[in-house]
Short mmCIF file of C-alpha atoms and ligand atoms in Angstrom, two decimals:
data_model
loop_
_atom_site.label_atom_id
_atom_site.label_comp_id
_atom_site.label_asym_id
_atom_site.label_seq_id
_atom_site.Cartn_x
_atom_site.Cartn_y
_atom_site.Cartn_z
CA MET X 1 80.73 19.70 0.74
CA ARG X 2 79.11 18.65 4.00
CA TRP X 3 75.68 20.07 3.30
CA TRP X 4 75.05 17.66 0.43
CA ILE X 5 76.29 14.66 2.45
CA SER X 6 73.70 15.41 5.10
CA LEU X 7 71.10 15.95 2.35
CA ILE X 8 71.86 12.52 0.87
CA LEU X 9 71.72 10.95 4.32
CA SER X 10 68.34 12.61 4.91
CA ILE X 11 67.04 11.32 1.58
CA ILE X 12 68.25 7.79 2.44
CA LEU X 13 66.49 8.06 5.79
CA ILE X 14 63.21 9.22 4.23
CA VAL X 15 63.21 6.91 1.21
CA LEU X 16 64.47 3.69 2.78
CA ILE X 17 64.45 3.51 6.55
CA ILE X 18 61.16 5.15 7.55
CA PRO X 19 59.02 3.10 5.11
CA ALA X 20 60.83 -0.03 6.29
CA LEU X 21 59.83 0.75 9.88
CA ILE X 22 56.24 1.44 8.88
CA ILE X 23 55.95 -1.80 6.90
CA LYS X 24 57.48 -3.73 9.79
CA GLY X 25 54.94 -2.23 12.19
CA PHE X 26 51.99 -3.48 10.16
CA SER X 27 53.50 -6.73 9.03
CA PRO X 28 51.38 -9.78 9.72
CA VAL X 29 54.63 -11.62 10.44
CA ASP X 30 54.67 -11.69 14.16
CA THR X 31 57.96 -11.05 15.86
CA VAL X 32 56.55 -11.05 19.39
CA ASN X 33 55.66 -14.71 19.04
CA ASN X 34 59.30 -15.61 18.67
CA SER X 35 60.26 -14.03 21.97
CA PRO X 36 57.65 -15.11 24.46
CA ALA X 37 60.04 -14.58 27.35
CA SER X 38 60.04 -10.85 26.71
CA ARG X 39 56.27 -10.80 27.11
CA GLY X 40 56.15 -12.79 30.31
CA ASP X 41 52.92 -14.48 31.24
CA GLN X 42 50.57 -11.53 30.95
CA GLN X 43 47.10 -12.14 29.73
CA GLY X 44 46.75 -11.90 26.01
CA ASP X 45 50.45 -12.10 25.33
CA ASN X 46 50.31 -14.11 22.13
CA ILE X 47 47.14 -12.50 20.91
CA ASN X 48 48.39 -10.07 18.38
CA ILE X 49 46.73 -10.22 15.01
CA THR X 50 47.02 -6.70 13.67
CA ARG X 51 44.01 -4.52 14.36
CA GLN X 52 42.38 -2.85 11.41
CA ALA X 53 41.04 0.62 11.99
CA SER X 54 37.78 -0.25 10.21
CA GLU X 55 37.08 -3.18 12.54
CA PRO X 56 35.36 -2.41 15.82
CA ASP X 57 36.48 -4.27 18.94
CA VAL X 58 34.37 -6.98 20.54
CA ALA X 59 33.14 -6.38 24.09
CA MET X 60 33.32 -9.89 25.54
CA TYR X 61 32.12 -10.93 28.99
CA ASP X 62 34.85 -13.31 30.19
CA HIS X 63 33.13 -15.72 32.56
CA ILE X 64 36.48 -16.78 34.07
CA ALA X 65 37.74 -13.24 34.79
CA LYS X 66 34.12 -12.19 35.49
CA LYS X 67 34.41 -8.92 33.60
CA VAL X 68 33.99 -7.40 30.16
CA VAL X 69 37.19 -7.28 28.12
CA MET X 70 37.72 -5.46 24.81
CA LEU X 71 39.32 -7.58 22.10
CA ALA X 72 40.23 -6.93 18.47
CA LEU X 73 37.71 -8.92 16.44
CA GLU X 74 40.30 -11.23 14.86
CA ASP X 75 41.98 -11.90 18.22
CA TYR X 76 38.59 -12.84 19.64
CA VAL X 77 38.18 -15.31 16.76
CA VAL X 78 41.53 -16.96 17.60
CA GLY X 79 40.41 -17.55 21.21
CA ALA X 80 37.02 -18.83 20.07
CA VAL X 81 38.47 -21.32 17.57
CA ALA X 82 40.98 -22.48 20.21
CA ALA X 83 38.11 -23.12 22.62
CA GLU X 84 35.62 -24.59 20.20
CA MET X 85 37.64 -26.98 17.99
CA PRO X 86 40.62 -29.28 18.68
CA ALA X 87 43.80 -27.72 17.25
CA SER X 88 44.70 -31.16 15.87
CA PHE X 89 41.93 -30.80 13.26
CA GLU X 90 42.75 -30.11 9.62
CA LEU X 91 43.52 -26.51 8.63
CA GLU X 92 40.45 -26.25 6.35
CA ALA X 93 38.20 -27.42 9.20
CA LEU X 94 39.78 -24.81 11.49
CA LYS X 95 39.16 -22.19 8.78
CA ALA X 96 35.48 -23.21 8.55
CA GLN X 97 35.32 -22.90 12.36
CA ALA X 98 36.97 -19.46 12.23
CA VAL X 99 34.36 -18.21 9.73
CA ALA X 100 31.52 -19.65 11.83
CA ALA X 101 32.92 -18.10 15.03
CA ARG X 102 33.41 -14.72 13.34
CA THR X 103 29.88 -14.85 11.92
CA LEU X 104 28.44 -15.48 15.39
CA ALA X 105 30.36 -12.50 16.83
CA ILE X 106 29.41 -10.09 14.03
CA LYS X 107 25.76 -11.14 14.21
CA LYS X 108 25.74 -10.20 17.92
CA MET X 109 27.98 -7.12 17.89
CA ARG X 110 26.17 -3.83 18.43
CA ALA X 111 28.59 -2.10 16.07
CA PHE X 112 27.12 -4.25 13.29
CA GLY X 113 23.52 -3.75 14.39
CA GLY X 114 23.34 -6.83 16.65
CA ARG X 115 21.59 -7.12 20.00
CA GLY X 116 24.63 -8.18 22.06
CA CYS X 117 24.69 -11.02 24.61
CA GLU X 118 21.25 -11.37 26.22
CA ASN X 119 22.78 -12.67 29.48
CA HIS X 120 25.34 -9.86 29.79
CA PRO X 121 23.81 -6.61 28.56
CA GLN X 122 27.12 -4.73 28.72
CA ALA X 123 28.79 -7.20 26.32
CA ASP X 124 28.49 -8.15 22.64
CA VAL X 125 29.21 -11.80 23.40
CA CYS X 126 30.04 -13.94 26.43
CA SER X 127 32.57 -16.76 26.70
CA MET X 128 30.06 -19.39 27.89
CA PHE X 129 29.93 -22.25 25.40
CA SER X 130 26.34 -22.90 26.40
CA HIS X 131 25.27 -19.34 25.66
CA CYS X 132 27.21 -17.39 23.02
CA GLN X 133 30.44 -19.19 22.18
CA ALA X 134 33.37 -20.56 24.14
CA TRP X 135 36.57 -18.52 24.18
CA ILE X 136 39.87 -19.08 25.96
CA SER X 137 42.70 -16.72 26.83
CA ASP X 138 46.28 -17.16 25.76
CA GLN X 139 47.11 -18.31 29.30
CA GLN X 140 44.48 -21.02 29.07
CA MET X 141 45.85 -22.16 25.71
CA LYS X 142 49.28 -22.57 27.32
CA LYS X 143 47.75 -24.62 30.14
CA ASN X 144 45.75 -26.79 27.75
CA TRP X 145 48.43 -27.38 25.14
CA LYS X 146 51.69 -27.31 27.14
CA GLU X 147 54.59 -28.16 24.79
CA ASN X 148 52.30 -28.00 21.74
CA TYR X 149 51.27 -24.45 22.53
CA GLN X 150 53.37 -22.62 19.94
CA ALA X 151 52.54 -25.00 17.08
CA ASN X 152 48.83 -25.06 17.90
CA TYR X 153 48.68 -21.31 18.30
CA GLU X 154 50.39 -20.73 14.94
CA LYS X 155 48.03 -23.17 13.23
CA ILE X 156 44.89 -21.51 14.59
CA LYS X 157 46.23 -18.04 13.87
CA LYS X 158 46.86 -19.15 10.29
CA ALA X 159 43.27 -20.38 9.98
CA VAL X 160 42.01 -17.03 11.27
CA GLU X 161 44.32 -14.90 9.11
CA GLU X 162 43.58 -16.86 5.93
CA THR X 163 39.86 -16.21 6.43
CA ARG X 164 40.24 -12.70 7.82
CA GLY X 165 36.98 -10.75 7.67
CA TYR X 166 35.01 -13.59 6.03
CA ILE X 167 31.58 -14.53 7.34
CA ILE X 168 28.61 -16.65 6.28
CA THR X 169 25.76 -14.63 4.76
CA TYR X 170 22.28 -15.43 3.51
CA ARG X 171 20.75 -12.77 1.27
CA ASN X 172 23.50 -10.35 2.34
CA ASP X 173 22.89 -10.78 6.08
CA PRO X 174 25.13 -12.69 8.50
CA ILE X 175 23.41 -15.95 9.38
CA GLU X 176 22.28 -17.07 12.84
CA VAL X 177 25.07 -19.61 13.15
CA PHE X 178 24.80 -22.96 14.93
CA TYR X 179 27.38 -25.72 14.90
CA HIS X 180 28.02 -28.79 17.02
CA SER X 181 30.63 -31.42 17.80
CA THR X 182 29.37 -34.66 16.26
CA SER X 183 26.15 -35.54 14.43
CA ASN X 184 24.47 -38.94 14.27
CA GLY X 185 25.32 -39.12 10.55
CA ARG X 186 22.74 -36.50 9.59
CA THR X 187 22.37 -32.93 10.81
CA ALA X 188 19.17 -31.72 12.45
CA ASP X 189 16.94 -29.00 11.04
CA ALA X 190 16.97 -25.88 13.24
CA GLY X 191 13.21 -26.24 13.68
CA GLU X 192 13.74 -29.65 15.36
CA VAL X 193 15.75 -28.06 18.14
CA PHE X 194 14.90 -24.38 18.39
CA SER X 195 11.59 -22.59 18.28
CA THR X 196 12.16 -21.05 14.86
CA SER X 197 13.06 -22.57 11.54
CA LEU X 198 15.69 -20.84 9.42
CA PRO X 199 15.92 -21.22 5.62
CA TYR X 200 19.62 -22.14 5.55
CA TYR X 201 19.24 -25.11 7.88
CA GLY X 202 18.00 -28.55 6.92
CA VAL X 203 18.90 -32.20 7.22
CA VAL X 204 22.15 -33.05 5.41
CA ASN X 205 24.27 -36.18 5.45
CA SER X 206 27.41 -35.90 7.54
CA PRO X 207 29.75 -38.84 6.97
CA GLY X 208 32.83 -39.67 9.04
CA GLU X 209 31.23 -39.04 12.43
CA GLU X 210 32.32 -42.44 13.76
CA ASP X 211 35.86 -40.93 13.97
CA SER X 212 34.70 -39.09 17.09
CA PRO X 213 35.20 -40.72 20.52
CA ARG X 214 31.84 -39.17 21.42
CA TYR X 215 29.99 -40.75 18.50
CA ARG X 216 28.44 -43.44 20.67
CA GLN X 217 28.16 -43.26 24.44
CA THR X 218 26.10 -45.04 27.09
CA PHE X 219 24.57 -43.39 30.14
CA THR X 220 23.53 -45.72 32.97
CA PHE X 221 21.01 -44.91 35.71
CA SER X 222 19.72 -47.16 38.46
CA ASN X 223 15.94 -47.53 38.23
CA GLN X 224 15.54 -45.46 41.41
CA GLU X 225 17.85 -42.72 40.14
CA PHE X 226 16.03 -42.54 36.82
CA VAL X 227 12.68 -42.14 38.60
CA ARG X 228 14.04 -39.61 41.12
CA ILE X 229 15.40 -37.35 38.34
CA PHE X 230 12.14 -37.56 36.40
CA LYS X 231 9.80 -36.94 39.34
CA LYS X 232 11.81 -33.95 40.51
CA ARG X 233 11.06 -32.28 37.17
CA TYR X 234 7.61 -33.82 36.56
CA PRO X 235 6.13 -34.40 40.05
CA LYS X 236 2.69 -35.31 38.70
CA SER X 237 4.05 -38.24 36.72
CA ASN X 238 2.97 -41.72 37.91
CA LEU X 239 6.41 -43.20 37.08
CA ASN X 240 7.66 -45.88 39.51
CA ALA X 241 10.85 -47.94 39.67
CA SER X 242 9.28 -51.33 39.04
CA ASN X 243 9.22 -52.42 35.41
CA LEU X 244 10.42 -49.19 33.76
CA ALA X 245 10.28 -50.83 30.33
CA SER X 246 6.50 -50.83 30.42
CA GLN X 247 6.36 -47.12 31.32
CA ILE X 248 8.75 -45.61 28.78
CA ARG X 249 8.14 -45.37 25.04
CA ILE X 250 9.57 -43.24 22.27
CA LYS X 251 6.54 -41.60 20.66
CA SER X 252 8.02 -39.96 17.56
CA TYR X 253 11.22 -39.16 15.67
CA THR X 254 12.39 -36.10 13.76
CA GLU X 255 13.34 -36.11 10.09
CA SER X 256 17.00 -36.66 11.05
CA GLY X 257 16.23 -39.71 13.20
CA ARG X 258 16.46 -38.01 16.58
CA VAL X 259 13.85 -38.43 19.30
CA LYS X 260 11.08 -35.85 18.93
CA GLU X 261 8.91 -36.98 21.84
CA VAL X 262 9.17 -39.67 24.50
CA ILE X 263 6.41 -40.82 26.87
CA VAL X 264 7.62 -41.45 30.43
CA GLY X 265 5.17 -42.49 33.16
CA GLY X 266 2.26 -41.04 31.21
CA VAL X 267 3.96 -37.68 30.52
CA THR X 268 4.96 -36.69 26.99
CA VAL X 269 8.38 -35.00 27.00
CA LYS X 270 10.23 -33.38 24.09
CA GLY X 271 13.43 -35.17 23.10
CA THR X 272 15.42 -31.95 23.66
CA ASP X 273 14.03 -31.57 27.21
CA PHE X 274 14.71 -35.24 27.98
CA ARG X 275 18.30 -34.85 26.77
CA PHE X 276 19.00 -31.97 29.16
CA LEU X 277 17.15 -33.59 32.07
CA TYR X 278 19.47 -36.62 31.98
CA GLY X 279 22.58 -34.82 30.65
CA LEU X 280 22.69 -36.92 27.49
CA ASN X 281 25.05 -36.23 24.60
CA SER X 282 22.30 -35.94 22.02
CA THR X 283 18.62 -36.48 21.24
CA ASP X 284 19.46 -39.60 19.22
CA PHE X 285 18.98 -42.06 22.09
CA LYS X 286 17.72 -45.58 22.72
CA PHE X 287 16.80 -47.38 25.93
CA ARG X 288 18.04 -50.72 27.21
CA PHE X 289 16.24 -51.94 30.30
CA GLU X 290 18.10 -54.22 32.67
CA LYS X 291 16.96 -55.66 35.96
CA ASP X 292 18.01 -52.79 38.22
CA SER X 293 19.11 -50.15 35.75
CA VAL X 294 18.32 -48.41 32.51
CA LYS X 295 21.01 -47.82 29.92
CA ILE X 296 20.60 -44.98 27.42
CA ASP X 297 22.74 -45.28 24.28
CA THR X 298 23.36 -42.00 22.48
CA THR X 299 24.70 -41.30 18.99
CA GLY X 300 26.36 -37.97 18.25
CA TYR X 301 27.26 -35.08 20.54
CA GLY X 302 25.46 -31.74 20.56
CA HIS X 303 22.19 -30.40 19.15
CA GLY X 304 22.99 -31.53 15.62
CA VAL X 305 22.16 -28.23 13.88
CA GLY X 306 24.50 -26.77 11.24
CA MET X 307 28.13 -27.72 10.81
CA SER X 308 29.35 -30.85 12.54
CA GLN X 309 32.94 -30.20 13.55
CA VAL X 310 33.92 -33.86 13.20
CA GLY X 311 32.13 -33.99 9.84
CA ALA X 312 33.98 -30.81 8.78
CA ASN X 313 37.29 -32.43 9.69
CA HIS X 314 36.33 -35.52 7.67
CA MET X 315 35.52 -33.34 4.63
CA ALA X 316 38.83 -31.48 5.03
CA LYS X 317 40.73 -34.79 5.12
CA GLN X 318 39.09 -35.65 1.80
CA GLY X 319 40.43 -32.46 0.22
CA HIS X 320 37.45 -30.12 0.57
CA THR X 321 38.05 -26.43 1.30
CA TYR X 322 36.49 -24.46 4.13
CA VAL X 323 34.04 -22.90 1.66
CA ASP X 324 32.97 -26.38 0.47
CA ILE X 325 32.48 -27.39 4.11
CA LEU X 326 30.37 -24.34 4.98
CA LYS X 327 28.27 -24.64 1.80
CA HIS X 328 27.60 -28.29 2.63
CA TYR X 329 26.29 -27.59 6.13
CA TYR X 330 24.56 -24.24 5.49
CA LYS X 331 22.24 -24.09 2.47
CA GLY X 332 22.08 -21.24 -0.03
CA ILE X 333 24.72 -19.21 1.79
CA GLU X 334 27.68 -17.15 0.62
CA VAL X 335 31.08 -16.85 2.27
CA GLU X 336 32.07 -13.20 1.89
CA LYS X 337 33.80 -10.29 3.62
CA HIS X 338 31.74 -8.48 6.21
CA ARG X 339 30.87 -4.83 5.71
ZN1 ZN E 1 26.19 -14.83 25.90
#
């Protein structure tokens, strides 16, 4: 009698228990998240979207740790979304951000034929917001979010998982993706800001930007300070601190209403160069001359090209999906799974 009992037990084991363990192992439902204490405070402890064998890892130069780290692509996207967009934004805006962040990574990854990060030849991307794309570790998320950490993490992970593998393509190629915080109400064409024009960029209306605390800001410089900064960069300029109003003039504007060129002390300077020289929020700026100082009022935050994050959040609040958002800011594109 005993041989068939053990046979039945073996069949139960094979048919029921082993598949259950396998399914559990690959389940997107994350059990580790519910027991953070067991994972301690090690780096990467909440970063656990399941790897897929077909997806190559991202070699990321972490500018905080000062080394290259290997990350599963989808885990990299979680850290990039967490760094690049407030977690308080609508889910569909976070999903649009996830697709944009993933597109940037895939475009650069050598495994997909990209050139990698130009500043860090051993890496596909770096974590510098001013170069490739910002990225933060799980530890940094905990520091930034404190008691909201778990809720924010789950929300961003959801945005990444619901768009898993999706990127923005133009004629079957991942696009060269640009996005920014806040526009001046209209986005800038790529050609206004960068040396090359790209077919999927253009000027589009971007309502709702006034929701952003960075929509309008004023930068104040004493007359002497303004002149000192300018002459350090342009020593041949004849700019002097008396009567600045008579020496500064905006020469031309771009199609999106940003400053194209400004004349300062006889020197013509590109709006983009002027912005970086004075650390301004955007190239949509105006001057106000006072007795001893010059005030520069800016509208928008960032270069203005591609998706505005605040505009994306506004669209999401009005019921648009992440695909609607991406198709609004990038022209003639598709949102599809990468190959
Ligand atoms: Zn880089």
